[in-house]
């Protein structure tokens, strides 16, 4: 996946509107941290790399899919559509933050305007249960579940395939 220009929300956003609170996203995997071992559930959330499909399901089933709507509405891109990354995709960004920020810094030196990956928390498209979704800290990679009505930053990404 790729990080596009202007892909970070300027403000904190809710995952979804309050009218969606208490509703499961149909056909989306539930990784409920309150049933069983929390660290095991955290590892399962970090293994979710279905951000594009998750975003499509959120957009199709929520009344107010605030985070997913922001992510999917980032300008047109020739190589793919934007989506709300999954917990695994955000965790991968955290693990590679130094290298990603070095590339972003070089792009910014050439006149582009990319927001570096900072130490904030970001919503993922990974559902925890009917009330919560997973988000990831870019400070330490901690992956935690938060109430869908809470506020956090959103960063859109895009996916594409290389043709050799």
PDB file of C-alpha atoms in Angstrom, residues 8-101:
ATOM      1  CA  UNK A   8      -3.904  12.498   7.325  1.00  0.00           C
ATOM      2  CA  UNK A   9      -6.975  14.059   8.903  1.00  0.00           C
ATOM      3  CA  UNK A  10      -6.301  17.518  10.300  1.00  0.00           C
ATOM      4  CA  UNK A  11      -8.534  16.841  13.283  1.00  0.00           C
ATOM      5  CA  UNK A  12      -9.582  13.927  15.399  1.00  0.00           C
ATOM      6  CA  UNK A  13     -12.464  11.990  13.851  1.00  0.00           C
ATOM      7  CA  UNK A  14     -14.891   9.403  15.177  1.00  0.00           C
ATOM      8  CA  UNK A  15     -14.752   5.926  13.673  1.00  0.00           C
ATOM      9  CA  UNK A  16     -18.472   6.120  13.011  1.00  0.00           C
ATOM     10  CA  UNK A  17     -21.454   8.181  14.066  1.00  0.00           C
ATOM     11  CA  UNK A  18     -23.282   7.466  17.264  1.00  0.00           C
ATOM     12  CA  UNK A  19     -26.199   5.949  15.318  1.00  0.00           C
ATOM     13  CA  UNK A  20     -23.841   3.082  14.382  1.00  0.00           C
ATOM     14  CA  UNK A  21     -22.841   2.429  17.986  1.00  0.00           C
ATOM     15  CA  UNK A  22     -23.741  -1.117  18.996  1.00  0.00           C
ATOM     16  CA  UNK A  23     -23.904  -2.486  15.444  1.00  0.00           C
ATOM     17  CA  UNK A  24     -21.641  -5.112  13.927  1.00  0.00           C
ATOM     18  CA  UNK A  25     -20.355  -4.539  10.406  1.00  0.00           C
ATOM     19  CA  UNK A  26     -21.917  -7.466   8.493  1.00  0.00           C
ATOM     20  CA  UNK A  27     -19.500 -10.120   7.184  1.00  0.00           C
ATOM     21  CA  UNK A  28     -16.545  -8.349   8.807  1.00  0.00           C
ATOM     22  CA  UNK A  29     -14.367 -10.332  11.166  1.00  0.00           C
ATOM     23  CA  UNK A  30     -14.817  -9.532  14.860  1.00  0.00           C
ATOM     24  CA  UNK A  31     -11.662  -9.535  16.978  1.00  0.00           C
ATOM     25  CA  UNK A  32     -13.118  -8.905  20.423  1.00  0.00           C
ATOM     26  CA  UNK A  33     -10.377  -8.172  22.972  1.00  0.00           C
ATOM     27  CA  UNK A  34     -12.710  -8.803  25.893  1.00  0.00           C
ATOM     28  CA  UNK A  35     -13.208 -12.478  25.076  1.00  0.00           C
ATOM     29  CA  UNK A  36     -10.074 -14.453  25.847  1.00  0.00           C
ATOM     30  CA  UNK A  37      -6.447 -13.391  26.069  1.00  0.00           C
ATOM     31  CA  UNK A  38      -5.973  -9.705  25.200  1.00  0.00           C
ATOM     32  CA  UNK A  39      -2.440 -10.080  23.826  1.00  0.00           C
ATOM     33  CA  UNK A  40      -3.609 -12.919  21.583  1.00  0.00           C
ATOM     34  CA  UNK A  41      -6.449 -10.742  20.244  1.00  0.00           C
ATOM     35  CA  UNK A  42      -4.011  -7.876  19.722  1.00  0.00           C
ATOM     36  CA  UNK A  43      -1.798 -10.187  17.647  1.00  0.00           C
ATOM     37  CA  UNK A  44      -4.819 -11.290  15.593  1.00  0.00           C
ATOM     38  CA  UNK A  45      -5.770  -7.637  14.964  1.00  0.00           C
ATOM     39  CA  UNK A  46      -2.196  -6.915  13.856  1.00  0.00           C
ATOM     40  CA  UNK A  47      -2.496  -9.795  11.359  1.00  0.00           C
ATOM     41  CA  UNK A  48      -5.478  -8.156   9.600  1.00  0.00           C
ATOM     42  CA  UNK A  49      -4.324  -6.740   6.246  1.00  0.00           C
ATOM     43  CA  UNK A  50      -7.795  -6.339   4.684  1.00  0.00           C
ATOM     44  CA  UNK A  51      -8.123  -2.552   4.986  1.00  0.00           C
ATOM     45  CA  UNK A  52      -9.527  -2.085   1.494  1.00  0.00           C
ATOM     46  CA  UNK A  53     -12.222  -4.756   1.919  1.00  0.00           C
ATOM     47  CA  UNK A  54     -12.951  -3.645   5.496  1.00  0.00           C
ATOM     48  CA  UNK A  55     -13.465  -0.065   4.293  1.00  0.00           C
ATOM     49  CA  UNK A  56     -15.887  -1.194   1.581  1.00  0.00           C
ATOM     50  CA  UNK A  57     -17.926  -3.107   4.180  1.00  0.00           C
ATOM     51  CA  UNK A  58     -17.956  -0.150   6.577  1.00  0.00           C
ATOM     52  CA  UNK A  59     -19.094   2.237   3.837  1.00  0.00           C
ATOM     53  CA  UNK A  60     -21.849  -0.171   2.763  1.00  0.00           C
ATOM     54  CA  UNK A  61     -23.287  -0.799   6.220  1.00  0.00           C
ATOM     55  CA  UNK A  62     -22.810   2.277   8.435  1.00  0.00           C
ATOM     56  CA  UNK A  63     -25.112   5.276   8.599  1.00  0.00           C
ATOM     57  CA  UNK A  64     -22.186   7.607   9.334  1.00  0.00           C
ATOM     58  CA  UNK A  65     -18.890   5.872   8.461  1.00  0.00           C
ATOM     59  CA  UNK A  66     -16.828   8.941   9.409  1.00  0.00           C
ATOM     60  CA  UNK A  67     -13.267   7.513   9.396  1.00  0.00           C
ATOM     61  CA  UNK A  68     -13.830   5.277   6.352  1.00  0.00           C
ATOM     62  CA  UNK A  69     -15.554   8.103   4.492  1.00  0.00           C
ATOM     63  CA  UNK A  70     -12.623  10.447   5.108  1.00  0.00           C
ATOM     64  CA  UNK A  71     -10.124   7.832   3.958  1.00  0.00           C
ATOM     65  CA  UNK A  72     -12.032   6.899   0.816  1.00  0.00           C
ATOM     66  CA  UNK A  73     -12.680  10.518  -0.182  1.00  0.00           C
ATOM     67  CA  UNK A  74      -9.038  11.578  -0.557  1.00  0.00           C
ATOM     68  CA  UNK A  75      -8.628  12.847  -4.160  1.00  0.00           C
ATOM     69  CA  UNK A  76      -8.613  10.661  -7.236  1.00  0.00           C
ATOM     70  CA  UNK A  77      -5.543   8.550  -7.719  1.00  0.00           C
ATOM     71  CA  UNK A  78      -4.687   6.854 -10.963  1.00  0.00           C
ATOM     72  CA  UNK A  79      -3.245   3.750  -9.331  1.00  0.00           C
ATOM     73  CA  UNK A  80      -5.929   2.839  -6.835  1.00  0.00           C
ATOM     74  CA  UNK A  81      -8.525   3.912  -4.366  1.00  0.00           C
ATOM     75  CA  UNK A  82      -7.914   5.164  -0.868  1.00  0.00           C
ATOM     76  CA  UNK A  83      -9.067   3.284   2.174  1.00  0.00           C
ATOM     77  CA  UNK A  84      -8.876   3.161   5.958  1.00  0.00           C
ATOM     78  CA  UNK A  85      -5.943   0.858   6.743  1.00  0.00           C
ATOM     79  CA  UNK A  86      -6.447  -2.219   8.866  1.00  0.00           C
ATOM     80  CA  UNK A  87      -4.734  -2.651  12.232  1.00  0.00           C
ATOM     81  CA  UNK A  88      -2.091  -4.825  10.572  1.00  0.00           C
ATOM     82  CA  UNK A  89      -1.387  -2.228   7.903  1.00  0.00           C
ATOM     83  CA  UNK A  90      -1.059   0.531  10.508  1.00  0.00           C
ATOM     84  CA  UNK A  91       1.216  -1.666  12.624  1.00  0.00           C
ATOM     85  CA  UNK A  92       3.361  -2.285   9.544  1.00  0.00           C
ATOM     86  CA  UNK A  93       3.577   1.500   9.075  1.00  0.00           C
ATOM     87  CA  UNK A  94       4.725   1.817  12.697  1.00  0.00           C
ATOM     88  CA  UNK A  95       7.383  -0.890  12.218  1.00  0.00           C
ATOM     89  CA  UNK A  96       8.705   0.919   9.119  1.00  0.00           C
ATOM     90  CA  UNK A  97       8.119   4.471  10.356  1.00  0.00           C
ATOM     91  CA  UNK A  98      11.766   5.589  10.143  1.00  0.00           C
ATOM     92  CA  UNK A  99      12.177   4.434   6.533  1.00  0.00           C
ATOM     93  CA  UNK A 100       8.768   5.833   5.523  1.00  0.00           C
ATOM     94  CA  UNK A 101       9.531   9.188   7.139  1.00  0.00           C
TER      95      UNK A 101
END
